[in-house]
Amino acid sequence: KRSIHVLPGPVNSVCYRQTMEHTGAMDTVRAWLNSISPNPVAQLMIIGWAFAFMIEGASGFGTPAALAAPILIGLGFSAVPVAILALVMNSVPVTFGAVGTPTWFGLGQLNLPPEQLLEIGAKSALIHGAAGLIIPLIALSFVVKWSEIRANIVFVYLSILSCLVPYVAIAHFNYEFPSLVGGMIGLVVSAFLAKKNIGLAPLAERAEVPAVRGLTKALFPIWGTVVVLILTRIPELGLKTLLTTSTPLLSADLGTLGEFNLTKSLIIQLNDIFGTEASWNFATLYIPAFIPFFLISGIAFALFGASTGTVRAVWSETYGRMIRPIQALLGALVMVSLMRAGGEQALVIVIGQYFAEGFGASWTYVASYLGAIGAFFSGSNTVSNLIFAGIQQSIAESAGLDVTLILAMQSVGGAMGNMVCINNVVAVCSIVGILNKEGYIITRTVVPMLLYGVIAAVVGVLIT
């Protein structure tokens, strides 16, 4: 059930990234990013921070590092430091990556009410926001000297805040848009500041800037996604009602399989499965999958005049990139179902009680590290939440802690674990051509990851 809900989103989001690559749109975007400023700190913040922040919000699943690292290397930065920077930077936006997948899907198996899920998202954003004031500086230090960072510190913090302020603000009202919109605003603001040389040490002249019309066209998959998501998520506009209406269109009795229903908004429902109270539904047009990603990719193919061969190549590479994450998700879903079975003797309950007895109220200090362990082994904040959210909930309830805060710590932990995630490290190394440096990179990224957990613990205690 849950795998069908989540899989189209990541697949289609990666698809539109491949669409931009094969149609030449990404080349235009790279040229624009390269032309903004010759200042290395500005380039690292614009591409490694703001641009990656936005891409994480739209796509996730390792895409930000896969896009940002090659661009930075093309600007003359060394591969290994760039790989480390890309991994460390890609932590703050991850909880709301791929249009909020780690939150709405990763925590969805807990069947929490929407207002509680929103509270978890808001608390996660506050914790990330605090960490975001420090972690980017550490990431920069792997590539440039501290003296260069200090010389450009005003720009660095303006760039950081241009992403974090809208990110934290939006998270109090929505858990799909914070990273996407925050990153988009941050990218525009950071680029403007760099153009005007605000907060930057003066350097050489810039490269030629691509035409505005061409750049707008090249960025269509990104801004088009934002526009469609906003139009379909604001109830007052009416589209959300059209996409989620439960007005019946047709129904059929499938015997022991259950009762099949299809609504006018193409929501597929199956009730009374095998004569039980079990039911299933799939909001075809509302779940962030076919709309906006499939829709935007299709329009982009037409807009860029893509050939049939290009379309085939895009889907082929999308399949190749997503097959392993899909397998990991499916495996995690099976394991989660088994861990939650058994009522009061369920494995998640037993583990939760064990940790609660061992740590008690002190669990808040270490909760994020459990999420990080999940991300380290599974390669995903979403999968980490799927596996450990139930355990975290059980611990919180057994120890008398704030459940929403502990689940926020879990989600933050899964995000910070992306820095040391084996899958992400291997993927970045393969993309930029680094050989036999995975262990070296992890020994560097683990330090900011541990610091991230300390910050999470401090903020968690303060907002309790």
Short mmCIF file of C-alpha atoms in Angstrom, two decimals:
data_model
loop_
_atom_site.label_atom_id
_atom_site.label_comp_id
_atom_site.label_asym_id
_atom_site.label_seq_id
_atom_site.Cartn_x
_atom_site.Cartn_y
_atom_site.Cartn_z
CA LYS A 1 0.00 0.00 0.00
CA ARG A 2 2.49 2.63 1.17
CA SER A 3 5.09 1.80 -1.46
CA ILE A 4 2.59 2.57 -4.23
CA HIS A 5 1.95 5.94 -2.59
CA VAL A 6 5.57 7.01 -2.36
CA LEU A 7 7.39 5.50 -5.31
CA PRO A 8 5.97 7.62 -8.18
CA GLY A 9 7.17 10.85 -6.52
CA PRO A 10 10.90 10.06 -6.30
CA VAL A 11 10.86 8.34 -9.69
CA ASN A 12 9.30 11.33 -11.43
CA SER A 13 11.38 13.89 -9.54
CA VAL A 14 14.58 12.14 -10.64
CA CYS A 15 13.06 11.91 -14.12
CA TYR A 16 12.77 15.68 -14.43
CA ARG A 17 16.37 16.08 -13.29
CA GLN A 18 17.37 13.72 -16.13
CA THR A 19 15.07 15.70 -18.43
CA MET A 20 17.03 18.88 -17.68
CA GLU A 21 20.32 17.08 -18.34
CA HIS A 22 19.35 15.55 -21.69
CA THR A 23 17.59 18.60 -23.11
CA GLY A 24 20.51 20.94 -22.42
CA ALA A 25 18.57 22.93 -19.82
CA MET A 26 21.08 22.04 -17.12
CA ASP A 27 23.94 23.37 -19.27
CA THR A 28 22.22 26.77 -19.34
CA VAL A 29 21.66 26.64 -15.58
CA ARG A 30 25.33 25.77 -15.03
CA ALA A 31 26.44 28.65 -17.24
CA TRP A 32 24.24 31.04 -15.25
CA LEU A 33 25.53 29.78 -11.91
CA ASN A 34 29.12 30.06 -13.16
CA SER A 35 28.58 33.66 -14.28
CA ILE A 36 27.18 35.09 -11.05
CA SER A 37 30.46 35.69 -9.20
CA PRO A 38 34.12 34.67 -9.45
CA ASN A 39 34.39 34.71 -5.64
CA PRO A 40 34.93 31.09 -4.50
CA VAL A 41 32.95 31.52 -1.28
CA ALA A 42 30.04 33.00 -3.22
CA GLN A 43 30.17 30.12 -5.71
CA LEU A 44 30.19 27.55 -2.93
CA MET A 45 27.24 29.16 -1.15
CA ILE A 46 25.16 29.74 -4.27
CA ILE A 47 25.70 26.28 -5.75
CA GLY A 48 26.59 24.10 -2.78
CA TRP A 49 24.06 25.67 -0.39
CA ALA A 50 21.17 27.56 -2.03
CA PHE A 51 20.96 25.67 -5.34
CA ALA A 52 21.34 22.28 -3.61
CA PHE A 53 18.76 23.40 -1.00
CA MET A 54 16.22 24.03 -3.75
CA ILE A 55 16.99 20.82 -5.63
CA GLU A 56 16.62 18.81 -2.41
CA GLY A 57 13.18 20.33 -1.94
CA ALA A 58 12.13 19.35 -5.44
CA SER A 59 13.83 16.00 -5.90
CA GLY A 60 15.89 14.63 -3.01
CA PHE A 61 17.23 11.07 -3.10
CA GLY A 62 20.84 12.13 -3.65
CA THR A 63 20.09 14.50 -6.53
CA PRO A 64 21.43 17.75 -4.94
CA ALA A 65 24.96 16.44 -4.44
CA ALA A 66 24.84 14.81 -7.87
CA LEU A 67 24.11 18.20 -9.46
CA ALA A 68 26.10 20.58 -7.26
CA ALA A 69 29.38 18.67 -7.03
CA PRO A 70 30.09 18.44 -10.80
CA ILE A 71 29.28 22.15 -11.25
CA LEU A 72 31.70 23.15 -8.50
CA ILE A 73 34.43 20.88 -9.84
CA GLY A 74 33.89 22.46 -13.24
CA LEU A 75 34.66 25.82 -11.61
CA GLY A 76 38.06 24.53 -10.53
CA PHE A 77 37.48 23.21 -7.01
CA SER A 78 39.13 19.94 -5.96
CA ALA A 79 36.92 16.86 -6.13
CA VAL A 80 37.32 15.38 -2.64
CA PRO A 81 36.72 18.64 -0.68
CA VAL A 82 33.73 19.39 -2.91
CA ALA A 83 32.26 15.94 -2.27
CA ILE A 84 32.57 16.53 1.48
CA LEU A 85 31.01 20.00 1.21
CA ALA A 86 28.11 18.69 -0.89
CA LEU A 87 27.36 15.95 1.64
CA VAL A 88 27.56 18.24 4.69
CA MET A 89 25.52 21.04 3.09
CA ASN A 90 22.80 18.59 2.04
CA SER A 91 21.43 18.03 5.54
CA VAL A 92 19.33 21.02 6.60
CA PRO A 93 16.74 20.75 3.78
CA VAL A 94 16.45 16.94 3.76
CA THR A 95 13.52 16.59 6.19
CA PHE A 96 11.35 18.38 3.61
CA GLY A 97 13.12 16.96 0.57
CA ALA A 98 11.27 15.59 -2.48
CA VAL A 99 8.25 17.76 -1.61
CA GLY A 100 8.25 16.63 2.03
CA THR A 101 8.48 12.87 1.44
CA PRO A 102 10.44 12.08 4.66
CA THR A 103 7.73 13.85 6.65
CA TRP A 104 4.39 13.05 5.02
CA PHE A 105 5.37 9.54 3.97
CA GLY A 106 8.21 8.61 6.33
CA LEU A 107 6.06 9.43 9.36
CA GLY A 108 2.78 8.56 7.65
CA GLN A 109 2.81 4.97 8.90
CA LEU A 110 2.15 6.31 12.43
CA ASN A 111 -1.29 7.53 11.27
CA LEU A 112 -0.85 10.85 13.05
CA PRO A 113 -3.46 13.61 12.62
CA PRO A 114 -2.46 16.36 10.14
CA GLU A 115 -2.03 18.99 12.85
CA GLN A 116 0.40 16.75 14.75
CA LEU A 117 2.39 16.05 11.59
CA LEU A 118 2.55 19.79 10.96
CA GLU A 119 3.80 20.36 14.52
CA ILE A 120 6.55 17.79 13.96
CA GLY A 121 7.54 19.57 10.76
CA ALA A 122 7.63 22.95 12.50
CA LYS A 123 9.82 21.64 15.33
CA SER A 124 12.10 19.89 12.84
CA ALA A 125 12.54 23.18 10.97
CA LEU A 126 13.44 25.05 14.16
CA ILE A 127 16.13 22.49 14.99
CA HIS A 128 17.45 22.52 11.43
CA GLY A 129 17.36 26.31 11.44
CA ALA A 130 19.64 26.47 14.47
CA ALA A 131 22.04 23.92 12.99
CA GLY A 132 21.94 25.78 9.69
CA LEU A 133 23.65 28.76 11.30
CA ILE A 134 26.76 26.67 11.96
CA ILE A 135 26.94 23.63 9.66
CA PRO A 136 27.43 25.56 6.36
CA LEU A 137 30.50 27.28 7.82
CA ILE A 138 32.02 23.91 8.66
CA ALA A 139 31.20 22.68 5.16
CA LEU A 140 32.96 25.69 3.63
CA SER A 141 36.04 25.06 5.76
CA PHE A 142 36.65 21.78 3.93
CA VAL A 143 37.16 23.71 0.67
CA VAL A 144 38.43 27.19 1.53
CA LYS A 145 40.47 28.66 4.37
CA TRP A 146 38.82 30.22 7.42
CA SER A 147 40.40 33.54 6.47
CA GLU A 148 38.41 33.51 3.21
CA ILE A 149 35.24 32.61 5.07
CA ARG A 150 35.74 35.49 7.53
CA ALA A 151 36.40 37.92 4.68
CA ASN A 152 33.02 37.01 3.16
CA ILE A 153 31.11 36.24 6.35
CA VAL A 154 28.40 38.85 5.75
CA PHE A 155 27.49 37.29 2.41
CA VAL A 156 27.67 33.78 3.89
CA TYR A 157 25.12 34.58 6.57
CA LEU A 158 22.87 36.54 4.23
CA SER A 159 22.84 33.51 1.93
CA ILE A 160 22.16 31.14 4.84
CA LEU A 161 19.33 33.27 6.22
CA SER A 162 17.75 33.81 2.80
CA CYS A 163 17.07 30.06 2.75
CA LEU A 164 16.42 29.47 6.45
CA VAL A 165 13.96 32.29 7.18
CA PRO A 166 11.34 31.25 4.59
CA TYR A 167 12.13 27.58 5.30
CA VAL A 168 11.29 27.87 9.01
CA ALA A 169 8.33 30.17 8.38
CA ILE A 170 6.71 27.91 5.78
CA ALA A 171 7.23 24.80 7.94
CA HIS A 172 4.72 26.22 10.44
CA PHE A 173 1.98 26.03 7.78
CA ASN A 174 3.05 23.28 5.39
CA TYR A 175 5.45 20.31 5.29
CA GLU A 176 5.77 19.97 1.51
CA PHE A 177 7.19 23.37 0.48
CA PRO A 178 9.77 24.52 3.09
CA SER A 179 12.91 23.29 1.32
CA LEU A 180 11.65 23.87 -2.21
CA VAL A 181 10.43 27.44 -1.71
CA GLY A 182 13.11 28.30 0.85
CA GLY A 183 15.80 27.13 -1.55
CA MET A 184 14.28 28.99 -4.48
CA ILE A 185 14.08 32.25 -2.52
CA GLY A 186 17.57 31.70 -1.16
CA LEU A 187 19.00 31.06 -4.61
CA VAL A 188 17.49 34.24 -6.05
CA VAL A 189 18.58 36.35 -3.07
CA SER A 190 22.09 34.84 -2.96
CA ALA A 191 22.56 35.37 -6.69
CA PHE A 192 21.39 38.98 -6.42
CA LEU A 193 23.71 39.69 -3.49
CA ALA A 194 26.66 38.13 -5.31
CA LYS A 195 25.90 40.16 -8.45
CA LYS A 196 25.97 43.33 -6.38
CA ASN A 197 29.03 42.09 -4.48
CA ILE A 198 27.21 42.64 -1.18
CA GLY A 199 29.16 41.18 1.74
CA LEU A 200 31.89 39.83 -0.53
CA ALA A 201 35.57 40.60 -0.85
CA PRO A 202 36.21 42.12 -4.35
CA LEU A 203 37.62 39.75 -6.98
CA ALA A 204 38.02 39.36 -10.74
CA GLU A 205 35.40 40.01 -13.42
CA ARG A 206 32.52 37.63 -14.06
CA ALA A 207 31.92 35.35 -17.01
CA GLU A 208 29.28 36.07 -19.66
CA VAL A 209 25.69 35.77 -18.41
CA PRO A 210 23.17 33.64 -20.37
CA ALA A 211 20.12 35.43 -21.82
CA VAL A 212 17.22 35.84 -19.37
CA ARG A 213 14.75 34.18 -21.75
CA GLY A 214 16.94 31.12 -22.19
CA LEU A 215 17.55 30.87 -18.46
CA THR A 216 13.83 31.16 -17.68
CA LYS A 217 13.13 28.38 -20.15
CA ALA A 218 15.92 26.21 -18.76
CA LEU A 219 14.62 26.62 -15.20
CA PHE A 220 11.05 25.76 -16.20
CA PRO A 221 11.08 22.29 -14.58
CA ILE A 222 11.91 23.93 -11.24
CA TRP A 223 9.68 27.01 -11.22
CA GLY A 224 6.94 25.09 -13.04
CA THR A 225 6.95 22.51 -10.24
CA VAL A 226 6.63 25.23 -7.60
CA VAL A 227 3.74 26.92 -9.42
CA VAL A 228 1.80 23.67 -9.92
CA LEU A 229 2.33 22.58 -6.32
CA ILE A 230 1.13 25.93 -4.98
CA LEU A 231 -1.93 25.94 -7.26
CA THR A 232 -2.92 22.43 -6.16
CA ARG A 233 -2.26 22.86 -2.41
CA ILE A 234 -4.09 26.10 -1.58
CA PRO A 235 -7.76 25.18 -0.87
CA GLU A 236 -9.08 28.65 -1.75
CA LEU A 237 -8.02 28.22 -5.39
CA GLY A 238 -10.38 25.28 -5.86
CA LEU A 239 -7.97 22.87 -7.58
CA LYS A 240 -7.29 20.93 -4.38
CA THR A 241 -11.00 20.16 -4.07
CA LEU A 242 -11.15 18.96 -7.67
CA LEU A 243 -8.16 16.67 -7.15
CA THR A 244 -9.40 15.18 -3.87
CA THR A 245 -13.19 14.99 -4.27
CA SER A 246 -14.69 11.70 -3.09
CA THR A 247 -17.71 11.92 -5.40
CA PRO A 248 -18.13 8.38 -6.85
CA LEU A 249 -17.56 7.80 -10.55
CA LEU A 250 -17.87 4.02 -10.69
CA SER A 251 -17.70 1.01 -8.39
CA ALA A 252 -17.45 -2.76 -8.71
CA ASP A 253 -17.78 -5.72 -6.37
CA LEU A 254 -14.61 -7.83 -6.63
CA GLY A 255 -15.91 -10.61 -4.41
CA THR A 256 -13.50 -11.69 -1.69
CA LEU A 257 -10.95 -9.12 -2.93
CA GLY A 258 -13.18 -6.31 -1.74
CA GLU A 259 -15.15 -3.42 -3.17
CA PHE A 260 -13.50 -1.26 -5.83
CA ASN A 261 -14.37 2.43 -6.14
CA LEU A 262 -13.15 5.19 -8.43
CA THR A 263 -13.98 8.83 -7.69
CA LYS A 264 -14.31 11.72 -10.13
CA SER A 265 -10.86 12.91 -9.03
CA LEU A 266 -9.46 9.46 -9.96
CA ILE A 267 -8.92 8.40 -6.36
CA ILE A 268 -8.71 4.60 -6.42
CA GLN A 269 -10.23 2.87 -3.41
CA LEU A 270 -10.43 -0.76 -2.31
CA ASN A 271 -12.58 -1.43 0.76
CA ASP A 272 -13.35 -4.55 2.82
CA ILE A 273 -10.25 -6.33 1.51
CA PHE A 274 -10.63 -10.12 1.90
CA GLY A 275 -13.73 -9.56 4.01
CA THR A 276 -11.86 -7.57 6.65
CA GLU A 277 -12.00 -3.92 7.68
CA ALA A 278 -8.77 -3.28 5.78
CA SER A 279 -8.96 -0.63 3.07
CA TRP A 280 -6.65 1.12 0.62
CA ASN A 281 -6.81 4.28 -1.46
CA PHE A 282 -4.56 6.09 -3.91
CA ALA A 283 -5.10 9.79 -4.73
CA THR A 284 -3.73 9.58 -8.27
CA LEU A 285 -3.80 13.29 -9.06
CA TYR A 286 -3.03 14.74 -5.61
CA ILE A 287 -0.04 12.74 -4.33
CA PRO A 288 3.07 14.63 -5.56
CA ALA A 289 3.93 12.26 -8.36
CA PHE A 290 2.03 12.44 -11.64
CA ILE A 291 1.20 16.04 -10.75
CA PRO A 292 3.50 17.92 -10.79
CA PHE A 293 6.53 15.82 -11.79
CA PHE A 294 5.18 13.70 -14.64
CA LEU A 295 3.18 16.67 -15.93
CA ILE A 296 6.15 19.05 -15.80
CA SER A 297 8.51 16.52 -17.41
CA GLY A 298 6.04 16.01 -20.26
CA ILE A 299 5.68 19.76 -20.85
CA ALA A 300 9.47 20.15 -20.64
CA PHE A 301 9.99 17.49 -23.32
CA ALA A 302 7.69 19.46 -25.63
CA LEU A 303 9.15 22.85 -24.64
CA PHE A 304 12.73 21.72 -25.31
CA GLY A 305 11.80 19.79 -28.47
CA ALA A 306 13.13 16.50 -27.10
CA SER A 307 13.34 13.59 -29.52
CA THR A 308 11.91 10.13 -28.89
CA GLY A 309 15.44 8.87 -28.26
CA THR A 310 15.97 11.53 -25.61
CA VAL A 311 12.74 10.59 -23.86
CA ARG A 312 13.76 6.93 -23.86
CA ALA A 313 17.21 7.80 -22.48
CA VAL A 314 15.69 9.88 -19.69
CA TRP A 315 13.38 7.10 -18.54
CA SER A 316 16.10 4.48 -18.87
CA GLU A 317 18.52 6.46 -16.69
CA THR A 318 15.74 7.29 -14.23
CA TYR A 319 15.04 3.58 -13.81
CA GLY A 320 18.73 2.83 -13.34
CA ARG A 321 19.09 5.55 -10.70
CA MET A 322 15.95 4.61 -8.74
CA ILE A 323 16.01 0.80 -8.74
CA ARG A 324 18.16 0.54 -5.61
CA PRO A 325 16.30 3.21 -3.60
CA ILE A 326 13.05 1.49 -4.54
CA GLN A 327 14.36 -1.85 -3.31
CA ALA A 328 15.47 -0.21 -0.05
CA LEU A 329 12.05 1.38 0.42
CA LEU A 330 10.21 -1.88 -0.23
CA GLY A 331 12.46 -3.75 2.19
CA ALA A 332 11.98 -1.08 4.83
CA LEU A 333 8.21 -1.17 4.43
CA VAL A 334 8.12 -4.94 4.94
CA MET A 335 10.37 -4.67 8.00
CA VAL A 336 8.29 -1.84 9.46
CA SER A 337 5.09 -3.87 9.08
CA LEU A 338 6.69 -6.84 10.85
CA MET A 339 8.08 -4.63 13.64
CA ARG A 340 4.68 -3.07 14.29
CA ALA A 341 2.77 -6.37 14.32
CA GLY A 342 1.90 -8.06 17.62
CA GLY A 343 -0.01 -5.42 19.57
CA GLU A 344 1.57 -4.68 22.95
CA GLN A 345 4.29 -7.26 22.26
CA ALA A 346 5.27 -5.64 18.95
CA LEU A 347 9.01 -5.28 18.44
CA VAL A 348 8.84 -1.47 18.28
CA ILE A 349 7.05 -1.40 21.64
CA VAL A 350 9.56 -3.74 23.28
CA ILE A 351 12.56 -1.77 21.94
CA GLY A 352 10.93 1.50 22.93
CA GLN A 353 10.36 0.33 26.49
CA TYR A 354 13.97 -0.88 26.74
CA PHE A 355 15.40 2.49 25.65
CA ALA A 356 12.90 4.39 27.79
CA GLU A 357 13.98 2.47 30.88
CA GLY A 358 17.65 3.03 30.06
CA PHE A 359 17.54 6.74 29.21
CA GLY A 360 14.26 8.03 30.62
CA ALA A 361 13.85 11.78 30.16
CA SER A 362 17.45 11.97 28.90
CA TRP A 363 16.42 10.34 25.61
CA THR A 364 15.93 13.80 24.12
CA TYR A 365 19.71 14.24 24.11
CA VAL A 366 20.38 11.21 21.90
CA ALA A 367 17.16 10.74 19.92
CA SER A 368 18.58 12.31 16.75
CA TYR A 369 21.48 9.85 16.61
CA LEU A 370 19.08 6.91 16.24
CA GLY A 371 17.67 8.61 13.15
CA ALA A 372 21.21 9.18 11.86
CA ILE A 373 22.03 5.49 12.29
CA GLY A 374 18.95 4.65 10.23
CA ALA A 375 20.05 6.98 7.43
CA PHE A 376 23.63 5.68 7.57
CA PHE A 377 22.54 2.12 6.82
CA SER A 378 19.46 2.72 4.68
CA GLY A 379 20.63 5.69 2.62
CA SER A 380 17.50 7.77 3.14
CA ASN A 381 15.81 10.05 5.67
CA THR A 382 12.51 8.61 4.49
CA VAL A 383 13.56 5.00 5.14
CA SER A 384 15.10 5.96 8.49
CA ASN A 385 11.77 7.48 9.51
CA LEU A 386 9.90 4.42 8.31
CA ILE A 387 12.08 2.11 10.39
CA PHE A 388 12.63 4.12 13.56
CA ALA A 389 9.67 6.50 13.90
CA GLY A 390 7.57 3.82 15.57
CA ILE A 391 10.36 3.07 18.03
CA GLN A 392 10.87 6.77 18.77
CA GLN A 393 7.14 7.19 19.36
CA SER A 394 7.12 4.22 21.74
CA ILE A 395 10.13 5.58 23.66
CA ALA A 396 8.50 9.00 24.00
CA GLU A 397 5.23 7.55 25.25
CA SER A 398 6.97 5.18 27.71
CA ALA A 399 9.24 7.93 29.09
CA GLY A 400 6.52 10.58 29.22
CA LEU A 401 8.26 12.81 26.66
CA ASP A 402 6.74 15.10 24.02
CA VAL A 403 6.00 12.71 21.14
CA THR A 404 6.07 15.42 18.47
CA LEU A 405 9.47 16.65 19.66
CA ILE A 406 11.01 13.17 19.71
CA LEU A 407 9.65 12.45 16.23
CA ALA A 408 11.07 15.78 15.07
CA MET A 409 14.43 14.71 16.51
CA GLN A 410 14.12 11.43 14.59
CA SER A 411 13.45 13.27 11.35
CA VAL A 412 16.33 15.68 11.98
CA GLY A 413 18.59 12.72 12.75
CA GLY A 414 17.68 11.04 9.49
CA ALA A 415 18.56 14.26 7.67
CA MET A 416 21.92 14.79 9.36
CA GLY A 417 22.72 11.13 8.76
CA ASN A 418 22.81 11.93 5.04
CA MET A 419 26.33 13.28 5.61
CA VAL A 420 27.66 9.82 6.45
CA CYS A 421 25.15 7.74 4.48
CA ILE A 422 27.09 5.06 2.60
CA ASN A 423 24.83 5.26 -0.46
CA ASN A 424 25.23 9.02 -0.79
CA VAL A 425 29.00 8.93 -0.31
CA VAL A 426 29.44 6.22 -2.93
CA ALA A 427 27.08 8.02 -5.33
CA VAL A 428 28.91 11.35 -5.06
CA CYS A 429 32.30 9.68 -5.45
CA SER A 430 31.18 7.82 -8.57
CA ILE A 431 29.67 10.94 -10.13
CA VAL A 432 32.80 13.07 -9.69
CA GLY A 433 35.27 10.26 -10.39
CA ILE A 434 36.76 9.79 -6.91
CA LEU A 435 38.29 6.36 -6.27
CA ASN A 436 38.88 4.64 -2.91
CA LYS A 437 38.18 7.75 -0.82
CA GLU A 438 34.84 6.77 0.70
CA GLY A 439 36.30 5.97 4.13
CA TYR A 440 38.32 9.18 4.16
CA ILE A 441 35.22 11.23 3.33
CA ILE A 442 33.08 9.59 6.02
CA THR A 443 35.73 10.23 8.70
CA ARG A 444 35.46 13.94 7.78
CA THR A 445 31.68 14.20 7.52
CA VAL A 446 31.06 12.34 10.78
CA VAL A 447 32.40 15.32 12.80
CA PRO A 448 29.77 17.85 11.62
CA MET A 449 27.16 15.09 11.90
CA LEU A 450 27.99 14.58 15.58
CA LEU A 451 27.94 18.36 16.15
CA TYR A 452 24.56 18.52 14.40
CA GLY A 453 23.24 16.04 16.98
CA VAL A 454 24.52 18.19 19.83
CA ILE A 455 22.78 21.25 18.38
CA ALA A 456 19.59 19.22 17.92
CA ALA A 457 19.72 18.11 21.56
CA VAL A 458 20.20 21.66 22.86
CA VAL A 459 17.41 23.11 20.73
CA GLY A 460 15.17 20.16 21.54
CA VAL A 461 15.55 20.79 25.27
CA LEU A 462 14.90 24.52 24.80
CA ILE A 463 11.65 24.04 22.86
CA THR A 464 10.30 21.30 25.13
#
